[in-house]
Structures are given as C-alpha cells and as structure tokens.
Short mmCIF file of C-alpha atoms in Angstrom, two decimals:
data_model
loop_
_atom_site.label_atom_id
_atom_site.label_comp_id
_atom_site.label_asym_id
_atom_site.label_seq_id
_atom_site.Cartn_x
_atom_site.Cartn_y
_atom_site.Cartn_z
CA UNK A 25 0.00 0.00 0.00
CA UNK A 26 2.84 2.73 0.74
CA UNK A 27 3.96 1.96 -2.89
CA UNK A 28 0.67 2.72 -4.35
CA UNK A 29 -0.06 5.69 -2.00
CA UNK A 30 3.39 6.95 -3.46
CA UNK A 31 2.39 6.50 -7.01
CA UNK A 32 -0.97 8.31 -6.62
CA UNK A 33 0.98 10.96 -4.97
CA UNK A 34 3.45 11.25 -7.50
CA UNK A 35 0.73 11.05 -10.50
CA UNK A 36 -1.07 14.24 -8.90
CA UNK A 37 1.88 16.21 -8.33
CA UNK A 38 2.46 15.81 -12.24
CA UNK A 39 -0.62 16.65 -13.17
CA UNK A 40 -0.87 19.84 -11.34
CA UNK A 41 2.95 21.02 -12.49
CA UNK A 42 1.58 19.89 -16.05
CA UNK A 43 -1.92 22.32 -15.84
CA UNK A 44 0.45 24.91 -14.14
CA UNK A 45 2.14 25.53 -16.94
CA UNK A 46 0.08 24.67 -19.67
CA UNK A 47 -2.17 27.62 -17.97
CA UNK A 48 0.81 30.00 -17.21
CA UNK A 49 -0.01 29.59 -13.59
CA UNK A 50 3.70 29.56 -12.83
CA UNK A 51 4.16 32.20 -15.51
CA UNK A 52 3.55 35.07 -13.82
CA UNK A 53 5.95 37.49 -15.18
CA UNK A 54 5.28 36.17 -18.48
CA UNK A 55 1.53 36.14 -18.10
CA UNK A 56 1.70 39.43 -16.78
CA UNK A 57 3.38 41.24 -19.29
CA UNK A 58 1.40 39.89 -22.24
CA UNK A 59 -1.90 41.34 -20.89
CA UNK A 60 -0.61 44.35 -19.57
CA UNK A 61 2.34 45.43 -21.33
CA UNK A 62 0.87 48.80 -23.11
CA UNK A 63 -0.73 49.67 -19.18
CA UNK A 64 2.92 49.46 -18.21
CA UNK A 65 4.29 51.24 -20.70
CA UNK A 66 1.69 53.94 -20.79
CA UNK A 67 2.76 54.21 -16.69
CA UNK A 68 6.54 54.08 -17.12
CA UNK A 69 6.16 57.43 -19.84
CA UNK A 70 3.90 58.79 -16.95
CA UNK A 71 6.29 58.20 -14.35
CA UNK A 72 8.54 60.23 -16.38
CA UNK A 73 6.54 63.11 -17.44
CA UNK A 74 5.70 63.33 -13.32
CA UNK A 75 9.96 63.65 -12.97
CA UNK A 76 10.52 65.89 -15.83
CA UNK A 77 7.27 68.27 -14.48
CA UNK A 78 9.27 67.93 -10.73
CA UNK A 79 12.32 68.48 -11.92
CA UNK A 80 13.65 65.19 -10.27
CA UNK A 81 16.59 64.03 -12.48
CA UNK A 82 17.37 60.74 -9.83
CA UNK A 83 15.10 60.45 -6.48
CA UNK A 84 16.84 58.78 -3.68
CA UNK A 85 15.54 54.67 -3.54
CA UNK A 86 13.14 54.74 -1.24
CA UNK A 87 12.67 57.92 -0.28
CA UNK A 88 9.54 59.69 0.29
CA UNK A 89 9.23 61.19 -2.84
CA UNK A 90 9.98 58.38 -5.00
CA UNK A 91 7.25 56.19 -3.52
CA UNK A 92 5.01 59.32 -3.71
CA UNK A 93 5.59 59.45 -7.52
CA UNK A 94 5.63 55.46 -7.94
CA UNK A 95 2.11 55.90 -6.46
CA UNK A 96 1.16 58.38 -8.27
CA UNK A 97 2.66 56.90 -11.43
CA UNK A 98 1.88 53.02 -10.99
CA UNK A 99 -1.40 52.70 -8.68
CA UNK A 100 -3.45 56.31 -8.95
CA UNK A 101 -5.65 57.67 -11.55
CA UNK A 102 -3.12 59.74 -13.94
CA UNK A 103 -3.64 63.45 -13.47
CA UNK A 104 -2.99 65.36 -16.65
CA UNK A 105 0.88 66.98 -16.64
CA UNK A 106 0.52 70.46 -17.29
CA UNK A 107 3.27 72.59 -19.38
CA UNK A 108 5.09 74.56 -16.11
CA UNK A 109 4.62 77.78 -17.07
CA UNK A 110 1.79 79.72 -18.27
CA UNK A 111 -1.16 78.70 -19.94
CA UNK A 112 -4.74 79.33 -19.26
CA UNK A 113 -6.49 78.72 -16.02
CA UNK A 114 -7.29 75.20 -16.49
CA UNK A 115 -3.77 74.54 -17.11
CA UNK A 116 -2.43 76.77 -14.13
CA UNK A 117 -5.49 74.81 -11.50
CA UNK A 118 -4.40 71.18 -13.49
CA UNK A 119 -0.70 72.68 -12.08
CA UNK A 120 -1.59 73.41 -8.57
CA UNK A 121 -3.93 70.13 -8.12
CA UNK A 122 -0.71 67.64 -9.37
CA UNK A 123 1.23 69.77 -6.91
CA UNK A 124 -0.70 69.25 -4.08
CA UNK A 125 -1.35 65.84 -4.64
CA UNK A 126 2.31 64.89 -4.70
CA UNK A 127 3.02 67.12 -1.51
CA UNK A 128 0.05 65.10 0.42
CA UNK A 129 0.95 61.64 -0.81
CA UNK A 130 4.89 62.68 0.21
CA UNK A 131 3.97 64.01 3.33
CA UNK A 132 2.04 60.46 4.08
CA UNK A 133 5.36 58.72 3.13
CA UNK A 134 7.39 60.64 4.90
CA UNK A 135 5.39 60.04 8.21
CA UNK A 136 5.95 56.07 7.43
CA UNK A 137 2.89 55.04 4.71
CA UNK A 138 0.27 52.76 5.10
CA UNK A 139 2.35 50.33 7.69
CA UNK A 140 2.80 53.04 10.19
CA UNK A 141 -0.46 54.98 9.68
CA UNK A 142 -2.11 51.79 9.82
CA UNK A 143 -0.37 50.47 13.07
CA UNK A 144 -0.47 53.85 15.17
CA UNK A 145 -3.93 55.50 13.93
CA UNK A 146 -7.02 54.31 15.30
CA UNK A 147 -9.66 54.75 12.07
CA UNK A 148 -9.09 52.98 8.68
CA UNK A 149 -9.71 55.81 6.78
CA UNK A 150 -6.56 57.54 8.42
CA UNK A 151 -4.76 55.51 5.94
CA UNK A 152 -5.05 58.37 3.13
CA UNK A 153 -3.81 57.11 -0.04
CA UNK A 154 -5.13 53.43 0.57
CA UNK A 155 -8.43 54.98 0.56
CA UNK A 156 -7.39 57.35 -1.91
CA UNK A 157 -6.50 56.29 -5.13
CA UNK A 158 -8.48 58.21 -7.69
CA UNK A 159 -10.78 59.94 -5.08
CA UNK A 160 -9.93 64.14 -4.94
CA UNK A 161 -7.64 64.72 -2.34
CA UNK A 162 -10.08 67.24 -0.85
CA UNK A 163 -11.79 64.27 0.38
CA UNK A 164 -9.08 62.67 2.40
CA UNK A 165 -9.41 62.65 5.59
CA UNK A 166 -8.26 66.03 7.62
CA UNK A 167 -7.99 68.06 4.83
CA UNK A 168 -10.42 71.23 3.90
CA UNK A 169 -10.56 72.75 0.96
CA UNK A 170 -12.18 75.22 -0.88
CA UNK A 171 -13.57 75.68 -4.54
CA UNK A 172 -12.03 78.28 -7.37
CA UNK A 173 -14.57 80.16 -8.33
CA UNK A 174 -12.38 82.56 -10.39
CA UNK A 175 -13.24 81.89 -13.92
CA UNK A 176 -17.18 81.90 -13.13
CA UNK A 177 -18.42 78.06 -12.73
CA UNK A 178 -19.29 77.92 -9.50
CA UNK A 179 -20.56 74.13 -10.03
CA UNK A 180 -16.73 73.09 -11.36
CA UNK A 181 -16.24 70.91 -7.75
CA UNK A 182 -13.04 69.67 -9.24
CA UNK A 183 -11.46 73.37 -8.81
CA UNK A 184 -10.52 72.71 -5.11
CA UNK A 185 -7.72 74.15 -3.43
CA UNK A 186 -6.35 72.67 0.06
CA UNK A 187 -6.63 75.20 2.66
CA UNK A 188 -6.18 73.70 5.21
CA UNK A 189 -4.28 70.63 7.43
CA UNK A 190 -6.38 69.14 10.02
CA UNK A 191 -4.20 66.20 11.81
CA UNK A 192 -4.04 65.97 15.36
CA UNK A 193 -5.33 63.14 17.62
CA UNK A 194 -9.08 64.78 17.93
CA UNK A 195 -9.22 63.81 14.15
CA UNK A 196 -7.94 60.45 14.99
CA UNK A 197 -4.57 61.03 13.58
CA UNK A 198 -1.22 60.64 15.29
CA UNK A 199 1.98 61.79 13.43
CA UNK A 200 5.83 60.96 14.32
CA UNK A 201 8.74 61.92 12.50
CA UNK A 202 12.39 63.30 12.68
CA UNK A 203 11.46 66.38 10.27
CA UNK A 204 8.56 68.04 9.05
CA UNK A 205 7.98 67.33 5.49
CA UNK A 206 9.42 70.43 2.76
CA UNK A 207 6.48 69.42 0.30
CA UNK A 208 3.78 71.06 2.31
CA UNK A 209 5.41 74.32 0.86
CA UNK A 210 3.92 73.22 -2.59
CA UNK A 211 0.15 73.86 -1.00
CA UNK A 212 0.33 77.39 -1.67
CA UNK A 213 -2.89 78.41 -0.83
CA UNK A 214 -2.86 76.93 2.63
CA UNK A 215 -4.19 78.95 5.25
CA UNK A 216 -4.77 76.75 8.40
CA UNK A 217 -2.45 74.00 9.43
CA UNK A 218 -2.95 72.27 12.72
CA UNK A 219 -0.43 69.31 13.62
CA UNK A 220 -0.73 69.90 17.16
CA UNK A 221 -0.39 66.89 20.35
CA UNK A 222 2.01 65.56 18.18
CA UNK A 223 4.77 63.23 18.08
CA UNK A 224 6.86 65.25 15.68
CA UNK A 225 10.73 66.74 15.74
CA UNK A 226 12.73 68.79 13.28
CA UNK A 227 12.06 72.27 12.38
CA UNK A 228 10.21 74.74 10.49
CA UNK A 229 11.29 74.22 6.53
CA UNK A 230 12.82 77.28 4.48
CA UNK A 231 10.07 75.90 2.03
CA UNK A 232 7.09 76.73 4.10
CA UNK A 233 8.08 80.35 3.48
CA UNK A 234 5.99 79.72 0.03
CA UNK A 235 2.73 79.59 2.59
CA UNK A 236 2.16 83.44 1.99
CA UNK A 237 -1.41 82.89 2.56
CA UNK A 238 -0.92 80.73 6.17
CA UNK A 239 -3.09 82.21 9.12
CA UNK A 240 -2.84 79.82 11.68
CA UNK A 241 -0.33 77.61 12.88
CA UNK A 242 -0.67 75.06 15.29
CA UNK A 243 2.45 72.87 16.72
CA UNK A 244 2.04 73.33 20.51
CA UNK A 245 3.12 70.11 22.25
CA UNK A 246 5.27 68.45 20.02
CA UNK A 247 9.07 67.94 19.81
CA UNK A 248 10.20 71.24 17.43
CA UNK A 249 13.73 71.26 18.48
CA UNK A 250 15.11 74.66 16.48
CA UNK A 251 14.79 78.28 16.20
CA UNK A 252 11.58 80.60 14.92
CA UNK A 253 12.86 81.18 11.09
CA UNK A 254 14.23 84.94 10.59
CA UNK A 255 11.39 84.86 7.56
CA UNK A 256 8.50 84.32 9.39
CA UNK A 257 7.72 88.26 9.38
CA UNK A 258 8.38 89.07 5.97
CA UNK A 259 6.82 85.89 4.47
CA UNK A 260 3.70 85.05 7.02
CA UNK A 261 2.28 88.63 7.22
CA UNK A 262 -1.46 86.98 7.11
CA UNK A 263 -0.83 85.06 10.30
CA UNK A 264 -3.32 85.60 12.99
CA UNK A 265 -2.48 82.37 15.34
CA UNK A 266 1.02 81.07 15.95
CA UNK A 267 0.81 77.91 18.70
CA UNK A 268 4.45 77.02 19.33
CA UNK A 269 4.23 76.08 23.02
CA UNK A 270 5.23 72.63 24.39
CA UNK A 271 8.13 72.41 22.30
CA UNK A 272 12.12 72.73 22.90
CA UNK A 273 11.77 75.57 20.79
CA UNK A 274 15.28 77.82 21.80
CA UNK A 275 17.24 80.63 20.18
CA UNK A 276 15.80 84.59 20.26
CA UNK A 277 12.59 85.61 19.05
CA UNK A 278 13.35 87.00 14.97
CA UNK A 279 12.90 90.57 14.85
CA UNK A 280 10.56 90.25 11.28
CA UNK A 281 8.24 88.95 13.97
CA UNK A 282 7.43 92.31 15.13
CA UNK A 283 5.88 92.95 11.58
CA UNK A 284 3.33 90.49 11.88
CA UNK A 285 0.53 93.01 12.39
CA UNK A 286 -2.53 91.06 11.99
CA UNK A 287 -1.03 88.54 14.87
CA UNK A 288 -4.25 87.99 17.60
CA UNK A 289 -2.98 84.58 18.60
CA UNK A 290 0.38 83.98 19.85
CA UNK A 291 1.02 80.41 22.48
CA UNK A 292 5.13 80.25 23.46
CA UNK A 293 4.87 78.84 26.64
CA UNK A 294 7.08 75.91 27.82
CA UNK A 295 10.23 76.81 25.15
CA UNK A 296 12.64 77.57 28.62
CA UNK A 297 15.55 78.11 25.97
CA UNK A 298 13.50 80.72 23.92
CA UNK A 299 15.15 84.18 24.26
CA UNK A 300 14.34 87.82 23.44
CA UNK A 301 11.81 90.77 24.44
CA UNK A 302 8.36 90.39 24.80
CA UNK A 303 7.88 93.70 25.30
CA UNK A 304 9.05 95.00 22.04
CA UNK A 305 6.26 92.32 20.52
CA UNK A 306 3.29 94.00 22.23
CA UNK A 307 4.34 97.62 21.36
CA UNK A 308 4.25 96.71 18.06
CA UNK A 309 1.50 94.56 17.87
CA UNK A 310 -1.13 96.28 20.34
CA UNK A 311 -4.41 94.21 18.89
CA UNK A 312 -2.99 90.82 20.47
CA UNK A 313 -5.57 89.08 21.96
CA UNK A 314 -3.92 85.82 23.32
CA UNK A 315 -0.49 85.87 24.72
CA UNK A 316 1.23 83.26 26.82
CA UNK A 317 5.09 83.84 27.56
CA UNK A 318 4.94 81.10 30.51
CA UNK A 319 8.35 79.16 31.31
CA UNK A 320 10.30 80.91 28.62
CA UNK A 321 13.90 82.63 29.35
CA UNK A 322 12.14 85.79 27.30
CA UNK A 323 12.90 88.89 29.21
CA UNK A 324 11.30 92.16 30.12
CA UNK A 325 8.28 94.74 31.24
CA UNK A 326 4.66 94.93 30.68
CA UNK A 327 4.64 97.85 28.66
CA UNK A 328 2.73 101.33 29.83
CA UNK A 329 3.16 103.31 26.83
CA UNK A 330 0.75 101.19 25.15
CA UNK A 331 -3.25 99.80 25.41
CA UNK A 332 -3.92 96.49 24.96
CA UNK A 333 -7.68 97.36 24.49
CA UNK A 334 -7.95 93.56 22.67
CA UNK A 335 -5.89 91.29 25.15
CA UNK A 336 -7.72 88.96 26.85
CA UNK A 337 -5.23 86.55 28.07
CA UNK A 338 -2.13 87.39 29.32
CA UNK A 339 0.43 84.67 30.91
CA UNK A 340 3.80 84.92 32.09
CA UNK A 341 3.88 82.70 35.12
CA UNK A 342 7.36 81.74 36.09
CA UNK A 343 8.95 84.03 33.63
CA UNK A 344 12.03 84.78 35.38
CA UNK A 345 12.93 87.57 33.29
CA UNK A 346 9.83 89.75 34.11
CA UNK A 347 10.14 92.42 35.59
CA UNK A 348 9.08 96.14 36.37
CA UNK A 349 5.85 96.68 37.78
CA UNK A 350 1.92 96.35 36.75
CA UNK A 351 1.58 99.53 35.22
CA UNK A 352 -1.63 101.99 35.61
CA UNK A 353 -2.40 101.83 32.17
CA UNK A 354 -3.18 98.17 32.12
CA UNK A 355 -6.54 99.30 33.61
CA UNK A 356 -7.79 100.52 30.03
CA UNK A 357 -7.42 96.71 28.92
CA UNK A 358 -11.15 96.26 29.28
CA UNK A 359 -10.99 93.07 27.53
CA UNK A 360 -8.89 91.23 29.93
CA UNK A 361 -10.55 88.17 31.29
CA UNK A 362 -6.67 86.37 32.82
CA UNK A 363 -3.43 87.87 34.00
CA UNK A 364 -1.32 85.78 35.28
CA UNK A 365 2.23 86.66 36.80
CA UNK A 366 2.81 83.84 39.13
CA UNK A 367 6.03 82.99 40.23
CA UNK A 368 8.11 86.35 39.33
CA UNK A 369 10.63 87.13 41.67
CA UNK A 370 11.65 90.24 39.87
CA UNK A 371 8.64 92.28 39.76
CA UNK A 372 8.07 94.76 42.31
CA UNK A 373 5.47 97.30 43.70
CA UNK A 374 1.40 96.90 44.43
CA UNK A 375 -1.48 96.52 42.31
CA UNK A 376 -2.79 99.70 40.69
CA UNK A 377 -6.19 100.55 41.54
CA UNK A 378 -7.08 100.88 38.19
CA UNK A 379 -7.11 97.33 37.85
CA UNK A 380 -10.45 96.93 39.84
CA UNK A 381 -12.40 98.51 37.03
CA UNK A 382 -11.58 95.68 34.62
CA UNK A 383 -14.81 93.90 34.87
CA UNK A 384 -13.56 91.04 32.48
CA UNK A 385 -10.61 89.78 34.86
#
C-alpha cells in the first residue's frame, strides 16, 4: 500500500505542475506582461513626465518622494501633466492640483505610509492614499478645501484648493517623524495648518516660506527642536495664530516677527531656551488678543506706553525675566478676562487701583 499511495501521490503532483504551466499559472511574469504590457508602458512614460514636471533628475531609492511618484505613477488615476509655465487657467489649476497631490501623498510617506499609519492611527480611513487612489484629495481625511470660483463656474467641484491641514489626535490622527515634510510648501494656498499633540521633531522648513497665505499655525506640544525662522515676518504677514508652546523651541525671538501686524494669537509657553523681548512684541503689535510667555527665558516689562484694548489673556507665570511693575495703564485693557504673573521674583510694587475697574478679569 505505501507503494501505491506513493504513485498516486506522485501522478497528482504531475498533473498539477503539467496544468500549471500549460495555464501560465507559474508564468507570472510572463503572463503578466502579455496582458498588460501597453498599461505598463503607458505608466513608465507617466512616471517620467511626473519627474521631468518635478524636476527630479534621480530620487533617492526609497525615499519619500519616489514612492510618492511610484504611487502616483503606478497605482493612482493619472492626473494630466501640465506645461510649467503659463497657460490658461485650467492649465495653471491642473498645475496646482498635481502639486498638491504629490506634496500630500509625500507628506504620508514621509510620516511612514500605510504600515505606520495603519499600526499607530485608530480609524481605517486615516490611511489616506489606501483609501485614496483616484478619489480628490479634498476628500481625504483632515484636509479642507475650498472651490475656485475665479473663472465663473461655481458648479466646477473639481477646482478645489487645500486650505487647510487638520491632523491631530481629535481627528484620529497621530503623526511621528524626525522632520517636518518640505512638500507642504507646494500647497500654496494653505491657510490653516494644525499638527498639534504631536509626536513630531525637526524644524520649520525654508520651504514653508511659500505659505504666503498661512493664518494659523498650530504645533504646541510636540518635539520642534530649532529656532523661529528669521522669515516668518516678511513671508507670514497673514498670520493671525502662531501655537508654538510645548516644544524645545530655543534661540531669540526674529525681529521680522514684530511685523506680523494682523497677529491675535500667539502660544510660546514651555520653550525655557527661547530668548528675546516680549515687550518689544506687544508695542508693536497692540491688537494681540492671546499671549502666553509662561516658562520661557524671554525677558522684560509689561509695557505702559501702550493699550492692549484687545488682550484677553495674558500669561507669564514663572517668567524669570519679568520684571518692572503692573503699570496703571493696564486698567484701560477692558478686555482682559486672565493675567497671570505667578512665580516672578523680579517684579516689584502693588497693584494699581485701576485694575479693579476691569470687569472682564
């Protein structure tokens, strides 16, 4: 019987190598490039009209940029290339929308793809480009956008600019990473981008200065380890909320700073190596609404010579570098609703009386 069981076995073993081949079971390559050998062509001249359009003449292996154009190239729906320059509108929007596609799908690489999204987020959909392939990126998850209405057609839906970044863990999204990622300077129309309660490190890119149109940013409580760029005045002048705080944030504050006149928001708390005067910052932006200076090495008075009719908070507990006294003036802040001083060995004198007509505090 073990003789026959052995034949039997043997007989079946050639059969199935025999159908394997005689179907090109065991042909895959083979199989696969008779079928689909004009797709892969047709993807390959893609793939190089996406480097020529970049500007990428050799993309480190691996890298997040080459697996964010092999995606784009090999698994999403082709985008028309657009010539780089010029053109009419639909050729300047079919510009910006490859753009910002590439800096999103980067950005996802860079912060470890679809293994680490998928291991460290809590919602399937976090996964972005899994989810993603040939669906508008304005639909991905933590990203807001808004329609261009400029040439008239208000029903074109496809028009969509991203205008804002939305990822922190109340969106179900946790990010990690050693820098933040240079493409987000490609979303030039940006205006709100929120990757606060974090788990990321690096700095602020030279590329983001291309965000002219950035309002608010949010990076309190992550990992920033560098200094506030010496651009940020000259290149962010629509910024009205800048959330640094919970960061190792260290150097002296950048003197374009002082220029950015429509600031209302402004969080720097727990940076202990961040340096400079805070009072030069409220002089010359008087319609602050929100400031918070708390366990930072910054240094010096609460200004008299000025109202802050707008402030409403106002936080410098354990600011060791305050000092001076609570000036009279600070009773014409009639928006005040917290002053806190805590902890300031330096500062002398009593309250002013004026004070007790703020009926906000």
């Amino acid at each position: 019987w073990y003789f026959v069981w052995m034949g039997l076995l043997t007989l079946i073993f050639v059969v199935l190598v025999f159908f394997g081949f005689w179907s090109g079971l065991f042909l895959p390559n083979a199989a696969q490039e008779d079928v689909g050998s004009a797709s892969s062509v047709e993807r390959q001249a893609y793939m190089e009209e996406l480097l020529s359009f970049f500007d990428f003449p050799l993309l480190e292996p691996g890298s997040p940029q080459e697996q964010a154009i092999e995606w784009l190239a090999y698994r999403d729906e082709p985008l028309p290339v657009p010539s780089k320059e010029g053109g009419n509108s639909n050729n300047q929007y079919q510009r910006v929308r490859l753009e910002q596609r590439y800096a999103l799908t980067t950005f996802y690489f860079a912060q470890g793809g679809p293994k680490l999204w998928s291991s460290i987020n809590r919602h399937t959909w976090a996964g972005w480009i899994n989810y993603g392939m040939g669906v508008h990126e304005c639909e991905w998850h933590g990203i807001d956008c808004e329609a261009d209405n400029d040439d008239g057609n208000n029903n074109d839906n496809e028009r969509r600019h991203v205008v804002a970044l939305r990822l922190n863990p109340s969106t179900g999204v946790v990010l990690t990473g050693e820098s933040l990622s240079t493409e987000l300077g490609l979303l030039t129309s940006l205006r709100r981008l929120d990757f606060s309660s974090q788990r990321l490190e690096g700095s602020i890119p030279d590329e983001w200065k291309a965000l002219t149109n950035l309002e608010m940013l949010a990076l309190s409580k992550n990992q920033i380890q560098a200094t506030i760029p010496e651009w940020i005045g000259d290149s962010w002048k629509q910024l009205k909320t800048l959330a640094l705080n919970g960061n190792l944030v260290e150097g002296t504050l950048p003197t374009s700073i002082l220029s950015l006149t429509n600031l209302k928001h402004l969080e720097l708390q727990f940076n202990q190596k961040l340096q400079g005067r805070f009072d030069d910052l409220m002089v010359a932006i008087p319609d602050l609404e929100h400031l918070d200076i708390s366990s930072t090495d910054l240094e010096g008075t609460i200004p008299s010579e000025v109202i802050m009719s707008n402030l409403r908070v106002f936080q410098a507990w354990n600011t060791q570098k305050l000092a001076g006294t609570i000036p009279s003036t600070m009773g014409q802040w009639q928006s005040l609703e917290i002053f806190s001083i805590d902890d300031i060995p330096d500062m002398k004198g009593t309250i002013p009386t004026e004070v007790g007509g703020l009926s906000n505090l």
